[in-house]
N, CA, C and O atoms as a printed pandas DataFrame, in Angstrom:
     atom_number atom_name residue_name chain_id  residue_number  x_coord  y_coord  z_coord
0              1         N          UNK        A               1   -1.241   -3.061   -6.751
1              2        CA          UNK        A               1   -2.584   -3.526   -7.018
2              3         C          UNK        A               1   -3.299   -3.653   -5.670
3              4         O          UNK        A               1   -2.592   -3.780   -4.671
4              5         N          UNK        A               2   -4.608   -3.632   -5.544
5              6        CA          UNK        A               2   -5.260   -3.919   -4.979
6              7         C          UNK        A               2   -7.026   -4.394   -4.614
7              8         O          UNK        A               2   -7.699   -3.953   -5.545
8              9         N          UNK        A               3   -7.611   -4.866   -3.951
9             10        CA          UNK        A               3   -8.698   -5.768   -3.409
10            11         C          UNK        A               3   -8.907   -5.148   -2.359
11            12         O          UNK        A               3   -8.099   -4.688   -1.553
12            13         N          UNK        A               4  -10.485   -5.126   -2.367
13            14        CA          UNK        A               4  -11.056   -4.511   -1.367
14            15         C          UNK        A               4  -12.109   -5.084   -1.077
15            16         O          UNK        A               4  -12.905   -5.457   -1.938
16            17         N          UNK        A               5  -12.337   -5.296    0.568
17            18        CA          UNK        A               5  -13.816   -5.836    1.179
18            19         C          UNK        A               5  -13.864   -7.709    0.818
19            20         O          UNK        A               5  -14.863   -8.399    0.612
20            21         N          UNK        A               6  -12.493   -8.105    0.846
21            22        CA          UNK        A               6  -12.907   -9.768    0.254
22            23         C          UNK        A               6  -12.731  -10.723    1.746
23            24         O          UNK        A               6  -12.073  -10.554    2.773
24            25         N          UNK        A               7  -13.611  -11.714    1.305
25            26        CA          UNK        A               7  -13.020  -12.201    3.203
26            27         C          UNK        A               7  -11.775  -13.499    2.561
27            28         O          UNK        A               7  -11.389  -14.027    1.518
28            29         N          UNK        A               8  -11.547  -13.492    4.087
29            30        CA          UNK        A               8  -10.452  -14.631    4.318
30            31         C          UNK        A               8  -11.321  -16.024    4.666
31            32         O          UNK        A               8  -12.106  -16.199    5.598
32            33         N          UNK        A               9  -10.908  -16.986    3.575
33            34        CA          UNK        A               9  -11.675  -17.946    3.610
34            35         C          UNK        A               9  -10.666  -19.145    4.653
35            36         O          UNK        A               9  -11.071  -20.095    5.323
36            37         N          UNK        A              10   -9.343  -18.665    4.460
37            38        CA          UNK        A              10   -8.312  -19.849    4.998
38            39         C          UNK        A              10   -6.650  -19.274    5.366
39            40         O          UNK        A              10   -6.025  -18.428    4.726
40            41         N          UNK        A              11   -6.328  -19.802    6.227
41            42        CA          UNK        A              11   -5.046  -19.222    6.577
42            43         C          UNK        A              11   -4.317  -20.380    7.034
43            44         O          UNK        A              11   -4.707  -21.245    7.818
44            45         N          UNK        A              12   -3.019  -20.267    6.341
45            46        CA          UNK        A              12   -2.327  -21.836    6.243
46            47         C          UNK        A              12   -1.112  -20.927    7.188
47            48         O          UNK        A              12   -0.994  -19.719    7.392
48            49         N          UNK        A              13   -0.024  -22.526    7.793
49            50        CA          UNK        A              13    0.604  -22.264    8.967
50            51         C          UNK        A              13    2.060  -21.842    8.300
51            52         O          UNK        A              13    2.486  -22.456    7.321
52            53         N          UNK        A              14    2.685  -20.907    8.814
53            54        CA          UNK        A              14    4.051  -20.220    8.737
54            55         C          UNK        A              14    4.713  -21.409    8.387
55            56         O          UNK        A              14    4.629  -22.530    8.888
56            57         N          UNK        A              15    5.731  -20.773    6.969
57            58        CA          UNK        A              15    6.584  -22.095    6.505
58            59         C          UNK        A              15    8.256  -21.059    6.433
59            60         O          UNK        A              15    8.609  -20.046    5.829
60            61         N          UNK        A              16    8.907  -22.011    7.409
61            62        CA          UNK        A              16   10.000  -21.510    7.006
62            63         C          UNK        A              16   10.925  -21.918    6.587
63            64         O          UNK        A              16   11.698  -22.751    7.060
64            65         N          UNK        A              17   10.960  -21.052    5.094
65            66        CA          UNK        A              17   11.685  -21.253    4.036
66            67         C          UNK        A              17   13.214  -21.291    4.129
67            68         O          UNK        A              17   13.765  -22.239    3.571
68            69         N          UNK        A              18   13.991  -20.362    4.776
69            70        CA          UNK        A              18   15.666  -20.181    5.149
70            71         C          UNK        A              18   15.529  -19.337    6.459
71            72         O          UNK        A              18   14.487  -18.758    6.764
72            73         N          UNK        A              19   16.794  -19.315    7.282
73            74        CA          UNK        A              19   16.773  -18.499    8.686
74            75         C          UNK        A              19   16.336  -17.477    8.315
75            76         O          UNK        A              19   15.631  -16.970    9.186
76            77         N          UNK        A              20   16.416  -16.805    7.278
77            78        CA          UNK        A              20   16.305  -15.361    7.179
78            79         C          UNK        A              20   14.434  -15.373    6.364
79            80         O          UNK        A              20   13.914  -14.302    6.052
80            81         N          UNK        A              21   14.019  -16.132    6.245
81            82        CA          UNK        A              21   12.648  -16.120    5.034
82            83         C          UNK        A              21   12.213  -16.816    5.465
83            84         O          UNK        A              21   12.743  -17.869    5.820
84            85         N          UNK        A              22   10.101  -16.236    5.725
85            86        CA          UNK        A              22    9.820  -17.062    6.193
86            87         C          UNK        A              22    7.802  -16.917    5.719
87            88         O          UNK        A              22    7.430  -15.881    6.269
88            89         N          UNK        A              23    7.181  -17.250    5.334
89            90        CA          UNK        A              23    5.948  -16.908    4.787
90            91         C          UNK        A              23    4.903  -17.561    5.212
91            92         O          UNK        A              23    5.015  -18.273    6.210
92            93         N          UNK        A              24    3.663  -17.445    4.526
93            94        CA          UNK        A              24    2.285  -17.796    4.892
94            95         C          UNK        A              24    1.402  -17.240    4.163
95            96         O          UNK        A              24    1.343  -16.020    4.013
96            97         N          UNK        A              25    0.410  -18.284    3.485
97            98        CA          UNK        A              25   -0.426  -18.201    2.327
98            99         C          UNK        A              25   -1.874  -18.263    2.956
99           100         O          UNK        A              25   -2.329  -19.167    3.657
100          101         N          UNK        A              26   -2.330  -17.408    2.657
101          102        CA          UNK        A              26   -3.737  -17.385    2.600
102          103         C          UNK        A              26   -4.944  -17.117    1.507
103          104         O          UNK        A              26   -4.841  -16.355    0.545
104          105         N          UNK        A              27   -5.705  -17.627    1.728
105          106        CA          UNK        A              27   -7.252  -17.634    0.789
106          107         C          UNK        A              27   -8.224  -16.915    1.187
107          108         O          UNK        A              27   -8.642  -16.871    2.344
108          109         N          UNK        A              28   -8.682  -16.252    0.159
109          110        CA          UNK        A              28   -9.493  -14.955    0.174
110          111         C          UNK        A              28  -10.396  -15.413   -0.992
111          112         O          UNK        A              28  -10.080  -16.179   -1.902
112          113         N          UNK        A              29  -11.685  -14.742   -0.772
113          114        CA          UNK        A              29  -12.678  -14.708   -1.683
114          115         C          UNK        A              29  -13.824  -13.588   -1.926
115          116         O          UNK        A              29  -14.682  -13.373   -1.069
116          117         N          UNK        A              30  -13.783  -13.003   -2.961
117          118        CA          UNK        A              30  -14.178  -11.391   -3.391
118          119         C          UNK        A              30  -15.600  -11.665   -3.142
119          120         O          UNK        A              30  -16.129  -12.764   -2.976
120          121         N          UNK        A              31  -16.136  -10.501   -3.141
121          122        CA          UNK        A              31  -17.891  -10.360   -2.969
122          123         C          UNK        A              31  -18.787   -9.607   -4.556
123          124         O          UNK        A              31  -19.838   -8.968   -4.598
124          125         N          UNK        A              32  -17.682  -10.093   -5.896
125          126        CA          UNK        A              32  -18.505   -9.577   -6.956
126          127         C          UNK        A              32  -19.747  -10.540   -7.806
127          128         O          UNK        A              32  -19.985  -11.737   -7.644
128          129         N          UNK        A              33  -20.030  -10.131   -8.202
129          130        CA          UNK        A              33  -21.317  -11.241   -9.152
130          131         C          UNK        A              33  -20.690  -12.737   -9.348
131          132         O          UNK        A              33  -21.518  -13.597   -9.047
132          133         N          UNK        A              34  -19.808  -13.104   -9.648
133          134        CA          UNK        A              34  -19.073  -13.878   -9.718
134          135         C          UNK        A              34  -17.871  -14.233   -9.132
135          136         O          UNK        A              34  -16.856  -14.337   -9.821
136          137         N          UNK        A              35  -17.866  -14.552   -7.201
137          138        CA          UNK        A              35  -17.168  -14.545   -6.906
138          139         C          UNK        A              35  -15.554  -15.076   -7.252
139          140         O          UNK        A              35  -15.405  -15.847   -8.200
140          141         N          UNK        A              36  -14.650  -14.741   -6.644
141          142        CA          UNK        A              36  -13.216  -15.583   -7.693
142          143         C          UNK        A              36  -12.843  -15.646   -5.839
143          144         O          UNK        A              36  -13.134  -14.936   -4.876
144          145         N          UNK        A              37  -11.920  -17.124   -6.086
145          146        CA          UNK        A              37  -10.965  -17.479   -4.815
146          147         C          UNK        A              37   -9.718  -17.493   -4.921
147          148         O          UNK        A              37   -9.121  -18.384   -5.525
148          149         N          UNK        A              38   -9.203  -16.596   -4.403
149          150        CA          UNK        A              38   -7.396  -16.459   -4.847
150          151         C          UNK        A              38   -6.377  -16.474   -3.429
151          152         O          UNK        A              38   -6.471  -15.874   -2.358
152          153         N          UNK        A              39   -5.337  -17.486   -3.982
153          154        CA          UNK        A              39   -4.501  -17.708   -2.613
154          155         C          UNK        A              39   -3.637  -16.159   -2.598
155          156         O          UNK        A              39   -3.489  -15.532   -3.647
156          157         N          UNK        A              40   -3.186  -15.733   -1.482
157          158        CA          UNK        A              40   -1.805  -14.969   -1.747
158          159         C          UNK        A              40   -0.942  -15.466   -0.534
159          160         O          UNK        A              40   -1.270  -16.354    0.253
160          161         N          UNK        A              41    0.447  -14.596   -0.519
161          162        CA          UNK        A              41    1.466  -15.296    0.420
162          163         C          UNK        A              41    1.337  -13.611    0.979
163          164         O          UNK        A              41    0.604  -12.731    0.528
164          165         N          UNK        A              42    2.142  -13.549    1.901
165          166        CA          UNK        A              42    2.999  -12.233    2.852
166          167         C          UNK        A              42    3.989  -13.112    3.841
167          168         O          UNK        A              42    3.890  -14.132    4.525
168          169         N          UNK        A              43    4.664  -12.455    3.629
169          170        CA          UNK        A              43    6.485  -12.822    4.512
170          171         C          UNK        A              43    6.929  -11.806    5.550
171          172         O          UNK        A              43    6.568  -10.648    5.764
172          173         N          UNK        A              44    8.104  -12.845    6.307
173          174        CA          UNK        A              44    8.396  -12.228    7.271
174          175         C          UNK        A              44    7.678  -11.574    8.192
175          176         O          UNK        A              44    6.719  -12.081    8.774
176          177         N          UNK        A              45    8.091  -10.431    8.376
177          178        CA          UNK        A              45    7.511   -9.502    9.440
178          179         C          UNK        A              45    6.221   -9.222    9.181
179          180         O          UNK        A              45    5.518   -9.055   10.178
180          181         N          UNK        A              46    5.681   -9.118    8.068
181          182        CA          UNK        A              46    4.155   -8.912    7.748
182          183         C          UNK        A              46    3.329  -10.307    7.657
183          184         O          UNK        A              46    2.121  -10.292    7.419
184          185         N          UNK        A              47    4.053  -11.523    7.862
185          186        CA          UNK        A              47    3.352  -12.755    8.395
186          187         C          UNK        A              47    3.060  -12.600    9.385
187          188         O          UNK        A              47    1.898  -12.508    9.780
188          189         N          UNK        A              48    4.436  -12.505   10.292
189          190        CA          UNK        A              48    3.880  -12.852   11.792
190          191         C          UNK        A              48    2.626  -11.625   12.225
191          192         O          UNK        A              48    1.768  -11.739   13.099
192          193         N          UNK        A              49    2.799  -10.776   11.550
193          194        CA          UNK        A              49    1.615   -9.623   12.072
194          195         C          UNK        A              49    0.335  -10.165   11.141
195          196         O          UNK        A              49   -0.732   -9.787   11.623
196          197         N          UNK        A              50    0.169  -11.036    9.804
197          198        CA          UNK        A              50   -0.996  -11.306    9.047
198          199         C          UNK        A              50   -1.597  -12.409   10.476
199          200         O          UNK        A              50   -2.774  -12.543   10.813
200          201         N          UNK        A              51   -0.927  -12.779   10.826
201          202        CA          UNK        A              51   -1.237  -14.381   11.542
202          203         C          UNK        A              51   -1.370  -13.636   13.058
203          204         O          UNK        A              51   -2.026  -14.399   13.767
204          205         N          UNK        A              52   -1.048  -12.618   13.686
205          206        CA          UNK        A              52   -1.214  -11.946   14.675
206          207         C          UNK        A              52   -2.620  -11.056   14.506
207          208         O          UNK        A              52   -3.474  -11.641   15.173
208          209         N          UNK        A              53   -3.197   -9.858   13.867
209          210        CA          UNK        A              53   -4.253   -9.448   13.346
210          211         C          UNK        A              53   -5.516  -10.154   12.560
211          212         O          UNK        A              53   -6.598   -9.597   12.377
212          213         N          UNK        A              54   -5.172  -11.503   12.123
213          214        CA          UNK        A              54   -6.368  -11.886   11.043
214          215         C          UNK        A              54   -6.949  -12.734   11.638
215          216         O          UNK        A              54   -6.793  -13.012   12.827
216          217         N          UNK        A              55   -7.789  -13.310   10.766
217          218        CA          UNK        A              55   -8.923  -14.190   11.371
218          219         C          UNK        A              55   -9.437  -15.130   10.389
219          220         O          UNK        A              55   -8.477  -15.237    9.625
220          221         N          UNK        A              56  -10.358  -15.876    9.940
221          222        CA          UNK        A              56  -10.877  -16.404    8.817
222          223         C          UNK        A              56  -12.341  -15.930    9.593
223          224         O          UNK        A              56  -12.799  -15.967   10.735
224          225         N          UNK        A              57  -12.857  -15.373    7.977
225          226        CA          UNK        A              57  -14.422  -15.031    8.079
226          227         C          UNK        A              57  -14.071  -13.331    7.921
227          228         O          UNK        A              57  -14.919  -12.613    7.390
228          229         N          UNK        A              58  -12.864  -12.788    8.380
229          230        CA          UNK        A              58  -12.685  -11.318    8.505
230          231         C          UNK        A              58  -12.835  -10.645    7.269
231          232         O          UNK        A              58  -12.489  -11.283    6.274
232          233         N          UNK        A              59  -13.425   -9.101    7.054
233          234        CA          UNK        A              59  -12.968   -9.095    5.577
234          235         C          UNK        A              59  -12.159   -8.207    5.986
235          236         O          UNK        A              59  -12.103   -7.727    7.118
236          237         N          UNK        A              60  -11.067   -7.799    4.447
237          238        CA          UNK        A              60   -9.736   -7.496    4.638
238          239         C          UNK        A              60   -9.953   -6.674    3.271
239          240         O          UNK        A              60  -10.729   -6.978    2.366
240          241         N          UNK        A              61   -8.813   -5.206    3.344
241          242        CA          UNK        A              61   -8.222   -4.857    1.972
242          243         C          UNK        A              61   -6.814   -5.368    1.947
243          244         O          UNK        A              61   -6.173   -5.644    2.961
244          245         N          UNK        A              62   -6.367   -5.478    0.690
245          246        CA          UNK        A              62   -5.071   -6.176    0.794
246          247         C          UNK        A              62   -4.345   -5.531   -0.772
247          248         O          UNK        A              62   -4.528   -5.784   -1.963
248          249         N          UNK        A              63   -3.780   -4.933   -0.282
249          250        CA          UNK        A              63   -2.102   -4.084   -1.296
250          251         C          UNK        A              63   -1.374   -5.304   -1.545
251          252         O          UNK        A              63   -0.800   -5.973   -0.686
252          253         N          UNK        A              64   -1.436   -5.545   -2.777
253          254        CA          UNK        A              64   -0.097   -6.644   -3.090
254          255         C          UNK        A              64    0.569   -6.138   -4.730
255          256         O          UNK        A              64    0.317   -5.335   -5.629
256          257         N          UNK        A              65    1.547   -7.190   -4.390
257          258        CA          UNK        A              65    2.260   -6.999   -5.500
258          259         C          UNK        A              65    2.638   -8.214   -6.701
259          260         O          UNK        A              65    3.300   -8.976   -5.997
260          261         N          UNK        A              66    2.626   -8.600   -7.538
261          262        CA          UNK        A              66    2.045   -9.647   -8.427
262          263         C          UNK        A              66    3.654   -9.864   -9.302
263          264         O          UNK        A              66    4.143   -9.082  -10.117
264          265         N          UNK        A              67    4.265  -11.256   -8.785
265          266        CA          UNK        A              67    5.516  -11.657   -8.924
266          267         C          UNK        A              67    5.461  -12.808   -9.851
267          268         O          UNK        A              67    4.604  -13.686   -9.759
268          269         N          UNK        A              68    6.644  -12.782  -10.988
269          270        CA          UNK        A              68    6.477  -14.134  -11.959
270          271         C          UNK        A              68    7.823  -14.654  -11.948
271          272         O          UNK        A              68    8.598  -13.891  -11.370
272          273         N          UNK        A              69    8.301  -15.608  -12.358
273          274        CA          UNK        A              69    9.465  -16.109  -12.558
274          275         C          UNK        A              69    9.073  -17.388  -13.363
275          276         O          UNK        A              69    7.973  -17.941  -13.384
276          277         N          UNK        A              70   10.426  -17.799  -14.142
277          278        CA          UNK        A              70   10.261  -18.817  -15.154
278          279         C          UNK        A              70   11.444  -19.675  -14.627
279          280         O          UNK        A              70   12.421  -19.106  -14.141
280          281         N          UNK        A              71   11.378  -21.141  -14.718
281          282        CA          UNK        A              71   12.166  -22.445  -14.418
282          283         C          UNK        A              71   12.483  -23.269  -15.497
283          284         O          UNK        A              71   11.600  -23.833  -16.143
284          285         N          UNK        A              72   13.794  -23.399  -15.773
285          286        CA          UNK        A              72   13.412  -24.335  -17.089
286          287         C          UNK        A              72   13.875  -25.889  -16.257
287          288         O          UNK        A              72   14.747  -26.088  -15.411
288          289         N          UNK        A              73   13.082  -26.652  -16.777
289          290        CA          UNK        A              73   13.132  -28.167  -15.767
290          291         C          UNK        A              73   14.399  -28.959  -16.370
291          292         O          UNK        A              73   15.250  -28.390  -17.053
292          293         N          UNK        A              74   14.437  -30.328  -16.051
293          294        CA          UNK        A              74   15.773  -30.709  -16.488
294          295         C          UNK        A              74   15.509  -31.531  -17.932
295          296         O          UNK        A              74   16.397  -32.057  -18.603
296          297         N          UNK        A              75   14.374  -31.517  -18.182
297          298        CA          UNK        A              75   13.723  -32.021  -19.684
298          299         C          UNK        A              75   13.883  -30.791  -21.358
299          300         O          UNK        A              75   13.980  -30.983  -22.570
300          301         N          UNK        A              76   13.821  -29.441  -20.333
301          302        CA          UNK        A              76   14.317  -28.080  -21.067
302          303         C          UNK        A              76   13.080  -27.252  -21.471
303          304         O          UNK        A              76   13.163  -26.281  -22.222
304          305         N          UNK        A              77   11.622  -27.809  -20.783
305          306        CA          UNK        A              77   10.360  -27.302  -20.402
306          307         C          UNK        A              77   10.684  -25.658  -19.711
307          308         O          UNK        A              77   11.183  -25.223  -18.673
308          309         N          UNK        A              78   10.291  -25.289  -20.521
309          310        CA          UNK        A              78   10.002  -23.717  -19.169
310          311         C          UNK        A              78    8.818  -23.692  -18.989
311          312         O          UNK        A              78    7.907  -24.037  -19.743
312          313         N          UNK        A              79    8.786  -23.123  -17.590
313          314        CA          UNK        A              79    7.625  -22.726  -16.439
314          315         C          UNK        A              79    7.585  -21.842  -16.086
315          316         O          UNK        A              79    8.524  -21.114  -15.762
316          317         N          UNK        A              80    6.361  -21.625  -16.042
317          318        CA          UNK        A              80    6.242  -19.978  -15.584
318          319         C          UNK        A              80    5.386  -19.889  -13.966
319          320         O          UNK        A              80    4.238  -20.328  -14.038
320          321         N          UNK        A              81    5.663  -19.555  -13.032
321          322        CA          UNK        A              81    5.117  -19.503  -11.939
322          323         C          UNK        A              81    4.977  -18.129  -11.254
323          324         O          UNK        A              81    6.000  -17.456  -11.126
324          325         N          UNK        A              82    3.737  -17.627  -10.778
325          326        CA          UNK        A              82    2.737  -16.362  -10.169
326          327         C          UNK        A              82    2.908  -16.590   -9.540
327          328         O          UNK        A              82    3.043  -17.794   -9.319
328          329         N          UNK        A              83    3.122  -15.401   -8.354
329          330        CA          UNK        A              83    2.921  -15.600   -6.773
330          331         C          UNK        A              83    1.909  -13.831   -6.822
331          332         O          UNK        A              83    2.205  -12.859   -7.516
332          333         N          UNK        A              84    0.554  -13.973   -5.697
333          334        CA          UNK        A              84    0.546  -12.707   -5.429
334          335         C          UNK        A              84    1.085  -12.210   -3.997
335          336         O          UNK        A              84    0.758  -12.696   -2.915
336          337         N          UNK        A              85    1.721  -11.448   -4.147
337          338        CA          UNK        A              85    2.583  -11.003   -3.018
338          339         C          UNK        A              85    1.842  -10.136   -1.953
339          340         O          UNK        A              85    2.099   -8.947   -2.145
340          341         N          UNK        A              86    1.039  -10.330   -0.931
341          342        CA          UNK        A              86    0.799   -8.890    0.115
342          343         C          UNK        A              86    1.902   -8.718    0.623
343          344         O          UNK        A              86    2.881   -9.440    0.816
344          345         N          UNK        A              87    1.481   -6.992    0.957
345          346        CA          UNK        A              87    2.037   -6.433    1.571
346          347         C          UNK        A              87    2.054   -5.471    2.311
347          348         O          UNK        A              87    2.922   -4.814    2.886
348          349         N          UNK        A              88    0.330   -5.456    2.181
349          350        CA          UNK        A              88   -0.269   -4.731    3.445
350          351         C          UNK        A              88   -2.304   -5.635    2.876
351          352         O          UNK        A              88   -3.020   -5.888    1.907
352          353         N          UNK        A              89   -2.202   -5.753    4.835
353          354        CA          UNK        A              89   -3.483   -6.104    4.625
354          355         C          UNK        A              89   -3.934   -5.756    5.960
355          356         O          UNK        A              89   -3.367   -6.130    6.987
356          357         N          UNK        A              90   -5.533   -4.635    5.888
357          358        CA          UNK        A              90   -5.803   -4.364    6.541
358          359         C          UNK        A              90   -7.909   -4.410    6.860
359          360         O          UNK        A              90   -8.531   -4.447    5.798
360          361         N          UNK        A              91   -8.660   -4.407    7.950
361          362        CA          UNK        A              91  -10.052   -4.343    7.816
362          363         C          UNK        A              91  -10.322   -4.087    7.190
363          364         O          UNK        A              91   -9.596   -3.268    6.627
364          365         N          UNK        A              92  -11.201   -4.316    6.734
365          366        CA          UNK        A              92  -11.927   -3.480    5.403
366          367         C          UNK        A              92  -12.659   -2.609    6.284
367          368         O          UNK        A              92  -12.919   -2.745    7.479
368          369         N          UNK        A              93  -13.063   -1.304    5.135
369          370        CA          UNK        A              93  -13.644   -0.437    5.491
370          371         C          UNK        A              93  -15.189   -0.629    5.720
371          372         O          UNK        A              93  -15.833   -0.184    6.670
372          373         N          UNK        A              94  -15.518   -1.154    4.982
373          374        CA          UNK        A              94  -16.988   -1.707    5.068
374          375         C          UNK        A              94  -18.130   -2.600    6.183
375          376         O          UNK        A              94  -19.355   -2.720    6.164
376          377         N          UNK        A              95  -16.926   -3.191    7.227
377          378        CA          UNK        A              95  -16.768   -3.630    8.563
378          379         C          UNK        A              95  -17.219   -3.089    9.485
379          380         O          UNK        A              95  -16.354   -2.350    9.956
380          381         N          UNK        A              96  -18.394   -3.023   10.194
381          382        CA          UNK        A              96  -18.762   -2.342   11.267
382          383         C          UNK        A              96  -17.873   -2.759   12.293
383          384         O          UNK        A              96  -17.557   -3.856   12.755
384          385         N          UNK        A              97  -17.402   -1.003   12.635
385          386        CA          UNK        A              97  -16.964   -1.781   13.930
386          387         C          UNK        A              97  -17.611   -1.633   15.604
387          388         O          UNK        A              97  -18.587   -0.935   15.878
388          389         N          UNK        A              98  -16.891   -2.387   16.528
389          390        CA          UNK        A              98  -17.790   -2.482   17.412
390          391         C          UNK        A              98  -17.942   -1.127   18.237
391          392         O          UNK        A              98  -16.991   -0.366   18.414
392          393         N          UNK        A              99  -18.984   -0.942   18.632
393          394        CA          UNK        A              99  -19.493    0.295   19.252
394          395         C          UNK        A              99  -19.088    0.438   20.247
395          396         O          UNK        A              99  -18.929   -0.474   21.058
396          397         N          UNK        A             100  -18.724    2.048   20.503
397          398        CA          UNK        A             100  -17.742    2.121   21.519
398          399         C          UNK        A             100  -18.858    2.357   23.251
399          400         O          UNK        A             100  -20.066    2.473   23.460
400          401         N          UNK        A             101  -17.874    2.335   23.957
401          402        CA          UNK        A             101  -19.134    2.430   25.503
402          403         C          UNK        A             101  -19.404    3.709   25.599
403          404         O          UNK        A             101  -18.485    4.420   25.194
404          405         N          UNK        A             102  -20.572    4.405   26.088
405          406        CA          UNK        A             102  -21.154    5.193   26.075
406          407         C          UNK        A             102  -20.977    5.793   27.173
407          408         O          UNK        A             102  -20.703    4.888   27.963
408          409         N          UNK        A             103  -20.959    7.010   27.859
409          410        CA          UNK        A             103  -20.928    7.931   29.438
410          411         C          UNK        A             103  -22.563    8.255   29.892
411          412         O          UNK        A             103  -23.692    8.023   29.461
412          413         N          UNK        A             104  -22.102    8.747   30.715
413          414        CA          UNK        A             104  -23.625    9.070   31.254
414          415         C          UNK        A             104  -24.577   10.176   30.080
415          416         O          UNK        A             104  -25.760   10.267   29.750
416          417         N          UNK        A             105  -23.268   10.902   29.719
417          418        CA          UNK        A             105  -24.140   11.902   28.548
418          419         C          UNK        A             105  -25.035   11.393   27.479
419          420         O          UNK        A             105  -26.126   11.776   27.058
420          421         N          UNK        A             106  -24.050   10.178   27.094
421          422        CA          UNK        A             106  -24.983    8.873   26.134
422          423         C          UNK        A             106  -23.767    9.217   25.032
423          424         O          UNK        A             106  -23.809    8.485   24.043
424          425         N          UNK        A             107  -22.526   10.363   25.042
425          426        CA          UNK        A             107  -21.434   10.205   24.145
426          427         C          UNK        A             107  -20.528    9.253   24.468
427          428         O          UNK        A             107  -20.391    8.813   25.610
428          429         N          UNK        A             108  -19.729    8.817   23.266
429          430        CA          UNK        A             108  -18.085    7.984   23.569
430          431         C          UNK        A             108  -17.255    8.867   24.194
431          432         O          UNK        A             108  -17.167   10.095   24.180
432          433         N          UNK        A             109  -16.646    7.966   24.762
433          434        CA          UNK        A             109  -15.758    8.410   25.913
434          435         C          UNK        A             109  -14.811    9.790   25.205
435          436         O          UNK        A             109  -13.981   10.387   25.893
């Protein structure tokens, strides 16, 4: 699945879960008629690079993958719990970017 052109409203601090697992959730918010605000996570190696590359205010496309699992509690309740998973998140295309320096010709280098 994927989202395109939404900014990053919030970026929460690396939690680590076991030596080997380790994540970070962030908040994003779309630019349609009705905007929607949705958290997602990315782990490991694509944390430390979400939290190395991002920004809040940036907009971003973001590839994820949409994970469920069920808990039954000790009452015998089941739960059902969503995670959306990134797993690639990159500028959006729609992003000007900054202009490159010019030569004497008046072309980029």
């Amino acid at each position: 699945m994927e989202l395109k052109n939404v900014e990053i409203l919030s970026i929460g601090e690396m939690k680590e879960i076991t030596p080997t697992y380790k994540n970070v959730n962030f908040v994003v918010k779309t630019s349609e008629q009705y905007p929607q605000t949705i958290e997602f996570q990315t782990s490991n190696d694509k944390a430390d690079n979400f939290l190395k590359f991002n920004k809040v205010g940036q907009l971003v496309d973001i590839s994820f993958n949409l994970r469920g699992r069920q808990w039954t509690n000790p009452q015998g309740e089941v739960k059902t719990f969503n995670t959306l998973d990134a797993w690639k998140i990159f500028k959006a295309d729609g992003q000007q970017p900054e202009p490159l320096p010019e030569t004497e010709t008046g072309l980029p280098f």
